[in-house]
Amino acid sequence: MSGIQAALASAQEYVEKNKKTVAIAAGATSAALVAAYAWRRAARNYVPKSGKYPVGTLPAGAYDAVIVGAGPSGSVCAYYLTKKGGKVALLDKEKFPRDKYCGDAVCTPAISILEDMGVMKELVDNNEAHFADAGGFVSPNGISYIGASKQKLGTAAACAVKRINLDVRVARCAARSGAELKEGFEVVGAEFNKEAGLWTVTSATGSKVQGRVLVIADGATSKLATKLGYCTEAPKGVCSRAFVEGGSHNTNFDGVCFYPKWSLPGYAAIFRHPNDELNYCYYLIPCGKDGYCGDVKEADLARLHNDAIKKDPFISQALGPNAKLERMRAAALRLGGQGLTTTFDDHMLIIGDAAGHIDPLTGEGIHTAMMGGKAAAETIADMRATGDYSKQSCRQYERRWYHAYGHDFFMSQKMAEVIYRFPIILDAVASEMQRKGDSMMAKWAEVMTCMQPKTYFLQPHVAVPLGIAIVREFFEQKVFGKPDRYQLKA
């Protein structure tokens, strides 16, 4: 008998002779592990009830929060914080109105916030928002479906709003609520005085603003988060935008996403604006090898965008031969928290695109920016009430944004990887839409516009018919030779 076998035999003999003692020890060990886990969880979730800086200790001229960036996340944060009694400085390096390059799609959660702020009414009254009804997508094999999801959902899943209109109205709304909007304030640095519990934010012209909390909301490239060491790498996603003059195109739908196989998991899209104007955009989503967006790189964006206008069989048909397009613009995308070491610290929060709060599957970030801005405002209001702005108190923000939308990022990333490797899934979804009509289209729209989490696809009433559809599509393509209709024109 070997030494190991002898030791095992001896241990087994001891257990047989001391069953009661062993059972008690095992129970005590299990209880200790459970208690340790519970203690660690409680310690992590603990929020101090009081702190060094209660209301009334803020120095004259200082603010409860200095928000760097007056885009949707920063302005929504400013609005809700001032509504809760906070004194806010809202800084932006540009002067409004100013443009931002993106797909302009405002999803349901953002629509709700805009309605609460009163901004959506302004946009509608000034003919600056177009609600989508007729929408759909074209799969990698060229299977298409356009339906009326609004009839099934009872409301539009999204609307299109130009960022030059959206951003100025949200910023002005924040200013009307009491935030001090400082335009043309280009931030070049921020320093924290731990003893005083104050941040000092400095502009390119030497102007200084002090605040109890620094909120970084300066976009996907976030110079400030990078300078302070919270952001460690450049964004890895990218998108294009080109407006199309109304009356110059052939588009008869409100919004369609196109999934050419050569740029998966990325996609192109066309969204209708008021006055028959269009936004034609192309999204490249990080996936696969480092530095790649599927089989392409960021540097391929211009080629893909411009080739599709003339050579993509579906996009070229929608735009038509006489479409009047503006020159392509492009913007970086930081998806799923990529490159961030944290989104909170002592007296500091990072929100919106600066935090990488963009969906890793769709590239949509307006709704998450607004939801995150509201979560940040609620967190600062809570800290203002207790007087504690420590990292432990700021952690409440992380819990809020994770609960609101962050939990979905993992599934979005995995879905992007699955779509990249198995494009037939999108073909199956499109085929199922053709068979079942708007009911399937509505399910897809609910998930892609964040009305439902991505795990919705795993629920039996969705997963089972979708699984059958994938098997059916596999046989149609691989066995019966279903033709590939998505090929670039020569």
Tab-separated table of C-alpha atoms in Angstrom:
chain	number	residue	atom	x	y	z
A	1	MET	CA	0.000	0.000	0.000
A	2	SER	CA	1.399	3.402	-0.950
A	3	GLY	CA	1.758	6.308	1.460
A	4	ILE	CA	-1.235	8.124	-0.074
A	5	GLN	CA	-3.459	5.057	0.128
A	6	ALA	CA	-2.419	4.505	3.744
A	7	ALA	CA	-3.272	8.116	4.614
A	8	LEU	CA	-6.697	7.822	2.946
A	9	ALA	CA	-7.407	4.589	4.778
A	10	SER	CA	-6.430	6.179	8.073
A	11	ALA	CA	-8.661	9.192	7.401
A	12	GLN	CA	-11.601	6.975	6.498
A	13	GLU	CA	-11.119	4.968	9.697
A	14	TYR	CA	-11.075	8.174	11.772
A	15	VAL	CA	-14.305	9.389	10.139
A	16	GLU	CA	-16.016	6.043	10.831
A	17	LYS	CA	-15.036	6.180	14.504
A	18	ASN	CA	-15.830	9.902	14.979
A	19	LYS	CA	-18.866	10.546	12.779
A	20	LYS	CA	-20.523	12.926	15.221
A	21	THR	CA	-17.378	15.014	15.720
A	22	VAL	CA	-16.746	15.186	11.964
A	23	ALA	CA	-20.360	16.214	11.287
A	24	ILE	CA	-20.164	18.994	13.873
A	25	ALA	CA	-16.855	20.229	12.416
A	26	ALA	CA	-18.237	20.176	8.869
A	27	GLY	CA	-21.333	22.073	9.962
A	28	ALA	CA	-19.276	24.649	11.829
A	29	THR	CA	-17.003	25.130	8.817
A	30	SER	CA	-19.991	25.609	6.484
A	31	ALA	CA	-21.583	28.083	8.882
A	32	ALA	CA	-18.326	30.003	9.138
A	33	LEU	CA	-18.030	30.221	5.352
A	34	VAL	CA	-21.624	31.418	5.002
A	35	ALA	CA	-21.097	33.974	7.776
A	36	ALA	CA	-17.889	35.207	6.155
A	37	TYR	CA	-19.646	35.612	2.811
A	38	ALA	CA	-22.573	37.420	4.452
A	39	TRP	CA	-20.203	39.717	6.351
A	40	ARG	CA	-18.234	40.515	3.210
A	41	ARG	CA	-21.425	41.258	1.290
A	42	ALA	CA	-22.773	43.417	4.100
A	43	ALA	CA	-19.474	45.284	4.355
A	44	ARG	CA	-19.476	45.898	0.617
A	45	ASN	CA	-23.047	47.208	0.684
A	46	TYR	CA	-22.613	49.231	3.865
A	47	VAL	CA	-23.377	52.929	3.451
A	48	PRO	CA	-22.183	55.354	6.163
A	49	LYS	CA	-25.042	57.169	7.894
A	50	SER	CA	-23.065	60.359	8.505
A	51	GLY	CA	-19.908	62.040	7.316
A	52	LYS	CA	-17.596	65.041	7.555
A	53	TYR	CA	-19.446	67.264	5.103
A	54	PRO	CA	-23.120	67.723	6.010
A	55	VAL	CA	-25.295	70.291	4.263
A	56	GLY	CA	-24.152	73.743	5.318
A	57	THR	CA	-20.414	72.993	5.242
A	58	LEU	CA	-20.057	73.736	1.509
A	59	PRO	CA	-17.776	76.776	1.079
A	60	ALA	CA	-19.186	79.877	-0.568
A	61	GLY	CA	-18.833	79.679	-4.339
A	62	ALA	CA	-18.415	75.885	-4.360
A	63	TYR	CA	-20.893	73.361	-5.723
A	64	ASP	CA	-22.297	70.061	-4.532
A	65	ALA	CA	-21.273	68.636	-7.902
A	66	VAL	CA	-19.122	69.779	-10.801
A	67	ILE	CA	-20.209	67.892	-13.910
A	68	VAL	CA	-17.687	67.858	-16.756
A	69	GLY	CA	-19.659	67.373	-19.968
A	70	ALA	CA	-23.172	68.612	-20.723
A	71	GLY	CA	-24.282	65.812	-23.030
A	72	PRO	CA	-27.274	63.597	-22.206
A	73	SER	CA	-25.650	61.927	-19.173
A	74	GLY	CA	-24.235	65.104	-17.630
A	75	SER	CA	-27.318	67.224	-18.270
A	76	VAL	CA	-29.735	64.582	-16.971
A	77	CYS	CA	-27.580	64.239	-13.848
A	78	ALA	CA	-27.612	68.019	-13.388
A	79	TYR	CA	-31.385	68.212	-13.853
A	80	TYR	CA	-32.284	65.565	-11.295
A	81	LEU	CA	-29.703	66.696	-8.762
A	82	THR	CA	-30.895	70.304	-8.810
A	83	LYS	CA	-34.460	69.037	-8.448
A	84	LYS	CA	-33.299	67.379	-5.214
A	85	GLY	CA	-31.780	70.612	-3.914
A	86	GLY	CA	-28.200	70.226	-5.127
A	87	LYS	CA	-26.048	73.118	-6.314
A	88	VAL	CA	-24.560	72.110	-9.677
A	89	ALA	CA	-21.983	73.466	-12.103
A	90	LEU	CA	-22.468	71.934	-15.567
A	91	LEU	CA	-19.421	72.435	-17.806
A	92	ASP	CA	-18.993	71.861	-21.535
A	93	LYS	CA	-16.046	72.740	-23.765
A	94	GLU	CA	-18.372	73.642	-26.666
A	95	LYS	CA	-21.099	76.246	-26.973
A	96	PHE	CA	-24.615	75.023	-27.701
A	97	PRO	CA	-26.038	74.073	-30.089
A	98	ARG	CA	-23.243	71.615	-30.922
A	99	ASP	CA	-23.300	68.389	-32.910
A	100	LYS	CA	-22.456	64.814	-31.933
A	101	TYR	CA	-22.015	61.964	-34.373
A	102	CYS	CA	-24.135	58.880	-33.665
A	103	GLY	CA	-27.156	56.967	-34.920
A	104	ASP	CA	-29.592	59.378	-33.188
A	105	ALA	CA	-31.839	56.522	-31.975
A	106	VAL	CA	-33.489	57.332	-28.637
A	107	CYS	CA	-34.771	54.110	-27.028
A	108	THR	CA	-37.745	53.656	-24.717
A	109	PRO	CA	-35.966	54.193	-21.346
A	110	ALA	CA	-34.561	57.510	-22.607
A	111	ILE	CA	-37.949	58.546	-23.986
A	112	SER	CA	-39.420	58.075	-20.496
A	113	ILE	CA	-36.757	60.319	-18.928
A	114	LEU	CA	-37.196	62.983	-21.613
A	115	GLU	CA	-40.946	62.928	-21.017
A	116	ASP	CA	-40.393	63.333	-17.267
A	117	MET	CA	-38.102	66.317	-17.896
A	118	GLY	CA	-40.567	67.904	-20.330
A	119	VAL	CA	-37.974	67.791	-23.105
A	120	MET	CA	-39.802	65.292	-25.287
A	121	LYS	CA	-42.747	67.667	-25.623
A	122	GLU	CA	-40.353	70.396	-26.763
A	123	LEU	CA	-38.832	68.085	-29.346
A	124	VAL	CA	-42.225	67.004	-30.674
A	125	ASP	CA	-43.662	70.535	-30.684
A	126	ASN	CA	-40.661	71.746	-32.694
A	127	ASN	CA	-40.803	68.794	-35.125
A	128	GLU	CA	-37.410	67.513	-33.979
A	129	ALA	CA	-38.390	63.923	-33.138
A	130	HIS	CA	-39.706	61.139	-35.352
A	131	PHE	CA	-41.219	58.083	-33.653
A	132	ALA	CA	-40.513	54.771	-35.348
A	133	ASP	CA	-43.298	52.413	-36.347
A	134	ALA	CA	-42.360	50.698	-39.609
A	135	GLY	CA	-39.036	49.037	-38.817
A	136	GLY	CA	-37.098	45.819	-39.139
A	137	PHE	CA	-33.809	44.343	-40.276
A	138	VAL	CA	-32.022	42.507	-43.078
A	139	SER	CA	-30.121	39.362	-42.070
A	140	PRO	CA	-26.640	38.286	-43.274
A	141	ASN	CA	-28.232	35.979	-45.858
A	142	GLY	CA	-30.470	38.742	-47.179
A	143	ILE	CA	-33.684	37.727	-45.426
A	144	SER	CA	-35.632	40.866	-44.608
A	145	TYR	CA	-38.678	41.849	-42.617
A	146	ILE	CA	-40.241	45.244	-41.974
A	147	GLY	CA	-43.183	45.380	-39.616
A	148	ALA	CA	-45.242	47.707	-37.454
A	149	SER	CA	-43.957	46.913	-33.964
A	150	LYS	CA	-45.750	49.906	-32.435
A	151	GLN	CA	-49.112	48.175	-32.891
A	152	LYS	CA	-47.913	45.152	-30.891
A	153	LEU	CA	-45.980	47.051	-28.211
A	154	GLY	CA	-48.566	49.798	-27.738
A	155	THR	CA	-45.864	52.441	-28.041
A	156	ALA	CA	-42.959	53.311	-30.303
A	157	ALA	CA	-39.823	51.397	-29.291
A	158	ALA	CA	-37.592	54.297	-30.343
A	159	CYS	CA	-37.532	57.707	-31.947
A	160	ALA	CA	-34.934	59.551	-33.987
A	161	VAL	CA	-33.645	62.904	-32.734
A	162	LYS	CA	-30.662	64.766	-34.099
A	163	ARG	CA	-28.059	65.207	-31.380
A	164	ILE	CA	-27.645	68.882	-32.232
A	165	ASN	CA	-31.285	69.291	-31.126
A	166	LEU	CA	-31.388	66.736	-28.318
A	167	ASP	CA	-28.272	67.889	-26.498
A	168	VAL	CA	-29.094	71.594	-26.481
A	169	ARG	CA	-32.615	71.002	-25.213
A	170	VAL	CA	-31.501	68.686	-22.410
A	171	ALA	CA	-28.715	71.086	-21.377
A	172	ARG	CA	-31.046	74.089	-21.407
A	173	CYS	CA	-33.583	72.106	-19.367
A	174	ALA	CA	-30.894	71.394	-16.761
A	175	ALA	CA	-30.063	75.100	-16.679
A	176	ARG	CA	-33.725	76.039	-16.192
A	177	SER	CA	-33.928	73.594	-13.291
A	178	GLY	CA	-31.147	75.506	-11.522
A	179	ALA	CA	-27.848	74.120	-12.779
A	180	GLU	CA	-25.234	76.710	-13.696
A	181	LEU	CA	-24.353	75.868	-17.303
A	182	LYS	CA	-20.870	77.061	-18.246
A	183	GLU	CA	-20.340	76.787	-22.008
A	184	GLY	CA	-16.935	77.054	-23.645
A	185	PHE	CA	-15.353	75.712	-20.435
A	186	GLU	CA	-12.650	73.317	-21.656
A	187	VAL	CA	-11.425	71.312	-18.690
A	188	VAL	CA	-7.680	70.638	-18.641
A	189	GLY	CA	-7.282	69.323	-15.096
A	190	ALA	CA	-8.879	68.413	-11.791
A	191	GLU	CA	-7.286	68.068	-8.353
A	192	PHE	CA	-8.791	66.685	-5.157
A	193	ASN	CA	-8.082	68.202	-1.735
A	194	LYS	CA	-8.736	65.305	0.612
A	195	GLU	CA	-8.696	67.432	3.760
A	196	ALA	CA	-11.208	69.951	2.427
A	197	GLY	CA	-13.201	67.299	0.574
A	198	LEU	CA	-13.253	69.433	-2.563
A	199	TRP	CA	-12.327	69.064	-6.205
A	200	THR	CA	-10.852	71.997	-8.079
A	201	VAL	CA	-11.531	71.863	-11.813
A	202	THR	CA	-9.452	74.094	-14.076
A	203	SER	CA	-10.226	75.309	-17.594
A	204	ALA	CA	-7.870	76.044	-20.497
A	205	THR	CA	-8.227	79.758	-19.756
A	206	GLY	CA	-7.322	79.316	-16.081
A	207	SER	CA	-10.832	79.572	-14.650
A	208	LYS	CA	-11.462	77.366	-11.620
A	209	VAL	CA	-14.577	75.717	-10.212
A	210	GLN	CA	-14.779	73.829	-6.928
A	211	GLY	CA	-17.182	71.080	-5.981
A	212	ARG	CA	-17.791	68.341	-3.441
A	213	VAL	CA	-18.246	65.684	-6.134
A	214	LEU	CA	-16.585	65.461	-9.536
A	215	VAL	CA	-18.796	63.873	-12.192
A	216	ILE	CA	-16.887	62.912	-15.335
A	217	ALA	CA	-19.174	62.921	-18.369
A	218	ASP	CA	-16.862	64.056	-21.148
A	219	GLY	CA	-17.557	61.343	-23.706
A	220	ALA	CA	-16.055	58.113	-25.011
A	221	THR	CA	-12.501	59.424	-25.310
A	222	SER	CA	-12.719	61.023	-21.820
A	223	LYS	CA	-9.544	63.033	-21.498
A	224	LEU	CA	-10.273	63.717	-17.835
A	225	ALA	CA	-10.836	60.070	-16.804
A	226	THR	CA	-7.681	59.171	-18.721
A	227	LYS	CA	-5.649	61.934	-17.077
A	228	LEU	CA	-6.812	60.865	-13.612
A	229	GLY	CA	-5.913	57.225	-14.321
A	230	TYR	CA	-9.419	55.746	-14.344
A	231	CYS	CA	-9.399	55.059	-18.084
A	232	THR	CA	-6.482	52.980	-19.347
A	233	GLU	CA	-7.073	52.524	-23.083
A	234	ALA	CA	-8.636	54.146	-26.133
A	235	PRO	CA	-12.146	53.165	-27.276
A	236	LYS	CA	-12.226	50.097	-29.524
A	237	GLY	CA	-15.541	50.644	-31.327
A	238	VAL	CA	-16.480	53.225	-33.938
A	239	CYS	CA	-19.524	54.468	-35.835
A	240	SER	CA	-20.239	56.671	-38.830
A	241	ARG	CA	-23.017	59.085	-39.668
A	242	ALA	CA	-24.247	60.791	-42.809
A	243	PHE	CA	-27.512	62.695	-43.104
A	244	VAL	CA	-29.521	62.196	-46.290
A	245	GLU	CA	-31.588	65.069	-47.656
A	246	GLY	CA	-35.349	64.548	-47.562
A	247	GLY	CA	-36.954	63.805	-50.915
A	248	SER	CA	-33.713	62.568	-52.479
A	249	HIS	CA	-33.991	58.894	-51.462
A	250	ASN	CA	-36.223	55.833	-51.876
A	251	THR	CA	-36.651	54.916	-48.193
A	252	ASN	CA	-40.221	54.089	-47.136
A	253	PHE	CA	-39.580	52.825	-43.582
A	254	ASP	CA	-38.761	54.419	-40.211
A	255	GLY	CA	-35.768	52.344	-39.201
A	256	VAL	CA	-33.980	49.273	-40.519
A	257	CYS	CA	-30.730	47.604	-39.432
A	258	PHE	CA	-28.646	45.836	-42.078
A	259	TYR	CA	-26.341	42.972	-41.042
A	260	PRO	CA	-23.875	42.281	-43.890
A	261	LYS	CA	-21.841	39.201	-42.979
A	262	TRP	CA	-18.497	40.885	-43.713
A	263	SER	CA	-18.848	43.383	-40.845
A	264	LEU	CA	-20.562	41.298	-38.155
A	265	PRO	CA	-21.271	41.764	-35.315
A	266	GLY	CA	-21.436	45.333	-36.591
A	267	TYR	CA	-24.251	46.613	-38.745
A	268	ALA	CA	-25.480	49.520	-40.837
A	269	ALA	CA	-28.742	51.343	-40.189
A	270	ILE	CA	-31.053	53.918	-41.686
A	271	PHE	CA	-33.318	55.943	-39.397
A	272	ARG	CA	-35.933	58.438	-40.534
A	273	HIS	CA	-35.936	61.955	-39.082
A	274	PRO	CA	-38.661	64.583	-39.429
A	275	ASN	CA	-39.070	66.202	-42.851
A	276	ASP	CA	-38.167	62.923	-44.604
A	277	GLU	CA	-34.478	63.354	-43.721
A	278	LEU	CA	-32.461	60.197	-42.975
A	279	ASN	CA	-29.547	59.213	-40.800
A	280	TYR	CA	-27.422	56.576	-42.528
A	281	CYS	CA	-24.889	55.109	-40.098
A	282	TYR	CA	-22.492	52.187	-39.776
A	283	TYR	CA	-21.420	50.591	-36.480
A	284	LEU	CA	-18.326	48.454	-35.926
A	285	ILE	CA	-18.558	46.432	-32.697
A	286	PRO	CA	-15.370	45.102	-31.007
A	287	CYS	CA	-15.276	41.308	-31.185
A	288	GLY	CA	-12.808	38.499	-31.862
A	289	LYS	CA	-9.101	39.221	-31.963
A	290	ASP	CA	-7.822	42.266	-30.089
A	291	GLY	CA	-8.016	45.353	-32.265
A	292	TYR	CA	-10.683	43.836	-34.506
A	293	CYS	CA	-14.400	44.327	-34.898
A	294	GLY	CA	-15.168	40.852	-36.157
A	295	ASP	CA	-13.215	40.449	-39.397
A	296	VAL	CA	-12.613	44.178	-39.905
A	297	LYS	CA	-10.834	47.001	-38.110
A	298	GLU	CA	-11.790	50.546	-37.190
A	299	ALA	CA	-9.747	51.753	-40.168
A	300	ASP	CA	-12.181	49.937	-42.485
A	301	LEU	CA	-15.139	52.093	-41.449
A	302	ALA	CA	-14.930	54.651	-44.275
A	303	ARG	CA	-14.593	51.923	-46.915
A	304	LEU	CA	-17.554	49.966	-45.539
A	305	HIS	CA	-19.693	53.087	-45.166
A	306	ASN	CA	-19.002	54.399	-48.668
A	307	ASP	CA	-19.084	51.026	-50.465
A	308	ALA	CA	-22.506	50.242	-49.039
A	309	ILE	CA	-24.011	53.384	-50.577
A	310	LYS	CA	-23.480	52.056	-54.106
A	311	LYS	CA	-22.734	48.328	-53.734
A	312	ASP	CA	-24.847	47.007	-50.860
A	313	PRO	CA	-27.964	45.544	-52.546
A	314	PHE	CA	-30.318	46.664	-49.771
A	315	ILE	CA	-28.790	49.952	-48.610
A	316	SER	CA	-28.241	51.182	-52.169
A	317	GLN	CA	-31.868	50.365	-52.986
A	318	ALA	CA	-33.138	52.272	-49.940
A	319	LEU	CA	-30.995	55.306	-50.687
A	320	GLY	CA	-31.500	55.235	-54.448
A	321	PRO	CA	-29.273	56.637	-57.201
A	322	ASN	CA	-30.029	60.296	-56.463
A	323	ALA	CA	-29.590	60.409	-52.683
A	324	LYS	CA	-27.928	63.587	-51.443
A	325	LEU	CA	-25.673	62.560	-48.570
A	326	GLU	CA	-23.445	64.704	-46.422
A	327	ARG	CA	-19.810	63.767	-45.950
A	328	MET	CA	-19.293	60.846	-43.576
A	329	ARG	CA	-18.528	61.739	-39.968
A	330	ALA	CA	-17.228	59.284	-37.385
A	331	ALA	CA	-17.113	58.905	-33.611
A	332	ALA	CA	-15.472	56.504	-31.161
A	333	LEU	CA	-17.487	54.001	-29.138
A	334	ARG	CA	-16.472	52.709	-25.719
A	335	LEU	CA	-18.693	49.705	-25.139
A	336	GLY	CA	-19.538	47.698	-22.027
A	337	GLY	CA	-17.174	49.551	-19.670
A	338	GLN	CA	-14.124	48.791	-21.837
A	339	GLY	CA	-10.899	50.287	-20.483
A	340	LEU	CA	-12.331	51.596	-17.177
A	341	THR	CA	-10.773	50.553	-13.875
A	342	THR	CA	-13.819	51.812	-11.962
A	343	THR	CA	-16.763	54.186	-12.296
A	344	PHE	CA	-16.528	55.602	-8.763
A	345	ASP	CA	-14.035	56.719	-6.137
A	346	ASP	CA	-13.898	59.132	-3.211
A	347	HIS	CA	-16.027	62.157	-4.178
A	348	MET	CA	-16.031	61.005	-7.852
A	349	LEU	CA	-18.374	59.352	-10.370
A	350	ILE	CA	-17.935	58.544	-14.082
A	351	ILE	CA	-21.079	58.418	-16.216
A	352	GLY	CA	-22.302	57.951	-19.779
A	353	ASP	CA	-19.926	57.298	-22.666
A	354	ALA	CA	-16.975	58.216	-20.446
A	355	ALA	CA	-17.832	55.182	-18.319
A	356	GLY	CA	-18.207	52.952	-21.373
A	357	HIS	CA	-21.925	52.637	-20.738
A	358	ILE	CA	-22.787	51.704	-24.317
A	359	ASP	CA	-24.503	48.421	-25.138
A	360	PRO	CA	-21.876	45.953	-26.481
A	361	LEU	CA	-24.344	44.444	-28.958
A	362	THR	CA	-26.219	47.422	-30.381
A	363	GLY	CA	-23.778	50.266	-29.820
A	364	GLU	CA	-26.656	52.321	-28.394
A	365	GLY	CA	-25.739	54.630	-25.546
A	366	ILE	CA	-28.218	57.499	-25.253
A	367	HIS	CA	-30.623	55.606	-22.983
A	368	THR	CA	-27.840	54.224	-20.760
A	369	ALA	CA	-26.287	57.684	-20.553
A	370	MET	CA	-29.537	59.177	-19.291
A	371	MET	CA	-30.292	56.304	-16.915
A	372	GLY	CA	-26.744	56.499	-15.546
A	373	GLY	CA	-26.995	60.269	-15.173
A	374	LYS	CA	-30.159	59.873	-13.134
A	375	ALA	CA	-28.532	57.145	-10.997
A	376	ALA	CA	-25.575	59.467	-10.332
A	377	ALA	CA	-27.918	62.289	-9.294
A	378	GLU	CA	-29.734	60.015	-6.838
A	379	THR	CA	-26.410	58.860	-5.378
A	380	ILE	CA	-25.103	62.408	-4.892
A	381	ALA	CA	-28.409	63.456	-3.332
A	382	ASP	CA	-28.127	60.559	-0.860
A	383	MET	CA	-24.529	61.508	-0.006
A	384	ARG	CA	-25.522	65.128	0.401
A	385	ALA	CA	-28.109	64.013	2.970
A	386	THR	CA	-25.580	61.998	4.999
A	387	GLY	CA	-22.556	64.240	4.500
A	388	ASP	CA	-20.416	61.249	3.523
A	389	TYR	CA	-18.847	61.235	0.049
A	390	SER	CA	-16.408	58.389	0.596
A	391	LYS	CA	-15.745	55.652	-1.928
A	392	GLN	CA	-18.061	53.414	0.077
A	393	SER	CA	-20.932	55.867	-0.349
A	394	CYS	CA	-20.111	56.446	-4.023
A	395	ARG	CA	-20.413	52.691	-4.549
A	396	GLN	CA	-24.191	53.175	-4.430
A	397	TYR	CA	-23.905	54.581	-7.951
A	398	GLU	CA	-22.349	51.356	-9.235
A	399	ARG	CA	-25.145	49.301	-7.705
A	400	ARG	CA	-27.742	51.561	-9.299
A	401	TRP	CA	-26.351	51.567	-12.828
A	402	TYR	CA	-25.642	47.837	-12.711
A	403	HIS	CA	-29.206	47.121	-11.620
A	404	ALA	CA	-30.667	49.483	-14.235
A	405	TYR	CA	-28.728	48.248	-17.278
A	406	GLY	CA	-25.191	47.081	-16.489
A	407	HIS	CA	-26.289	43.516	-15.758
A	408	ASP	CA	-27.170	43.242	-19.455
A	409	PHE	CA	-23.683	44.068	-20.761
A	410	PHE	CA	-22.325	40.546	-20.294
A	411	MET	CA	-25.140	38.969	-22.282
A	412	SER	CA	-24.825	41.659	-24.957
A	413	GLN	CA	-21.131	40.884	-25.374
A	414	LYS	CA	-21.811	37.151	-25.586
A	415	MET	CA	-24.594	37.694	-28.107
A	416	ALA	CA	-22.241	39.782	-30.251
A	417	GLU	CA	-19.723	36.928	-30.209
A	418	VAL	CA	-22.399	34.356	-31.069
A	419	ILE	CA	-23.768	36.444	-33.954
A	420	TYR	CA	-20.244	36.912	-35.297
A	421	ARG	CA	-19.555	33.179	-35.259
A	422	PHE	CA	-23.047	31.992	-36.242
A	423	PRO	CA	-24.737	34.516	-38.560
A	424	ILE	CA	-27.411	31.917	-39.302
A	425	ILE	CA	-29.065	32.926	-36.013
A	426	LEU	CA	-30.004	36.300	-37.485
A	427	ASP	CA	-31.197	34.551	-40.640
A	428	ALA	CA	-33.426	32.349	-38.491
A	429	VAL	CA	-34.852	35.355	-36.637
A	430	ALA	CA	-35.679	37.119	-39.912
A	431	SER	CA	-37.275	33.949	-41.335
A	432	GLU	CA	-39.314	33.556	-38.149
A	433	MET	CA	-40.510	37.150	-38.531
A	434	GLN	CA	-41.651	36.364	-42.054
A	435	ARG	CA	-43.580	33.371	-40.724
A	436	LYS	CA	-45.068	34.932	-37.576
A	437	GLY	CA	-45.204	38.579	-38.553
A	438	ASP	CA	-45.177	41.507	-36.160
A	439	SER	CA	-45.435	39.394	-32.996
A	440	MET	CA	-41.866	38.140	-33.521
A	441	MET	CA	-40.757	41.570	-34.690
A	442	ALA	CA	-42.109	43.059	-31.457
A	443	LYS	CA	-40.099	40.581	-29.344
A	444	TRP	CA	-36.925	41.498	-31.235
A	445	ALA	CA	-37.658	45.234	-30.898
A	446	GLU	CA	-38.263	44.926	-27.155
A	447	VAL	CA	-34.794	43.453	-26.598
A	448	MET	CA	-32.872	45.626	-29.062
A	449	THR	CA	-34.361	48.840	-27.630
A	450	CYS	CA	-33.796	47.785	-23.999
A	451	MET	CA	-37.436	47.299	-23.079
A	452	GLN	CA	-36.406	43.755	-22.161
A	453	PRO	CA	-32.996	42.329	-21.098
A	454	LYS	CA	-31.057	40.082	-23.503
A	455	THR	CA	-31.927	37.103	-21.272
A	456	TYR	CA	-35.473	37.503	-22.640
A	457	PHE	CA	-34.271	35.417	-25.593
A	458	LEU	CA	-33.653	32.543	-23.147
A	459	GLN	CA	-37.239	32.403	-21.920
A	460	PRO	CA	-38.988	29.234	-23.158
A	461	HIS	CA	-41.726	31.009	-25.145
A	462	VAL	CA	-39.002	32.756	-27.150
A	463	ALA	CA	-36.106	30.278	-27.020
A	464	VAL	CA	-38.029	27.184	-28.112
A	465	PRO	CA	-39.535	28.574	-31.354
A	466	LEU	CA	-36.260	30.351	-32.079
A	467	GLY	CA	-34.332	27.091	-31.628
A	468	ILE	CA	-36.704	25.349	-34.046
A	469	ALA	CA	-36.283	28.232	-36.487
A	470	ILE	CA	-32.475	27.887	-36.354
A	471	VAL	CA	-32.681	24.156	-37.137
A	472	ARG	CA	-35.101	24.862	-39.980
A	473	GLU	CA	-32.859	27.605	-41.375
A	474	PHE	CA	-29.803	25.331	-41.146
A	475	PHE	CA	-31.481	22.684	-43.308
A	476	GLU	CA	-32.758	25.269	-45.790
A	477	GLN	CA	-29.293	26.759	-46.244
A	478	LYS	CA	-26.958	23.788	-45.858
A	479	VAL	CA	-29.091	20.958	-47.213
A	480	PHE	CA	-31.532	22.505	-49.665
A	481	GLY	CA	-29.197	25.255	-50.915
A	482	LYS	CA	-31.161	28.381	-50.001
A	483	PRO	CA	-29.515	31.201	-51.987
A	484	ASP	CA	-27.432	33.933	-50.367
A	485	ARG	CA	-29.072	37.222	-51.349
A	486	TYR	CA	-26.631	39.470	-49.500
A	487	GLN	CA	-23.735	39.989	-51.905
A	488	LEU	CA	-22.031	43.240	-52.832
A	489	LYS	CA	-22.634	44.479	-56.336
A	490	ALA	CA	-19.671	44.412	-58.700
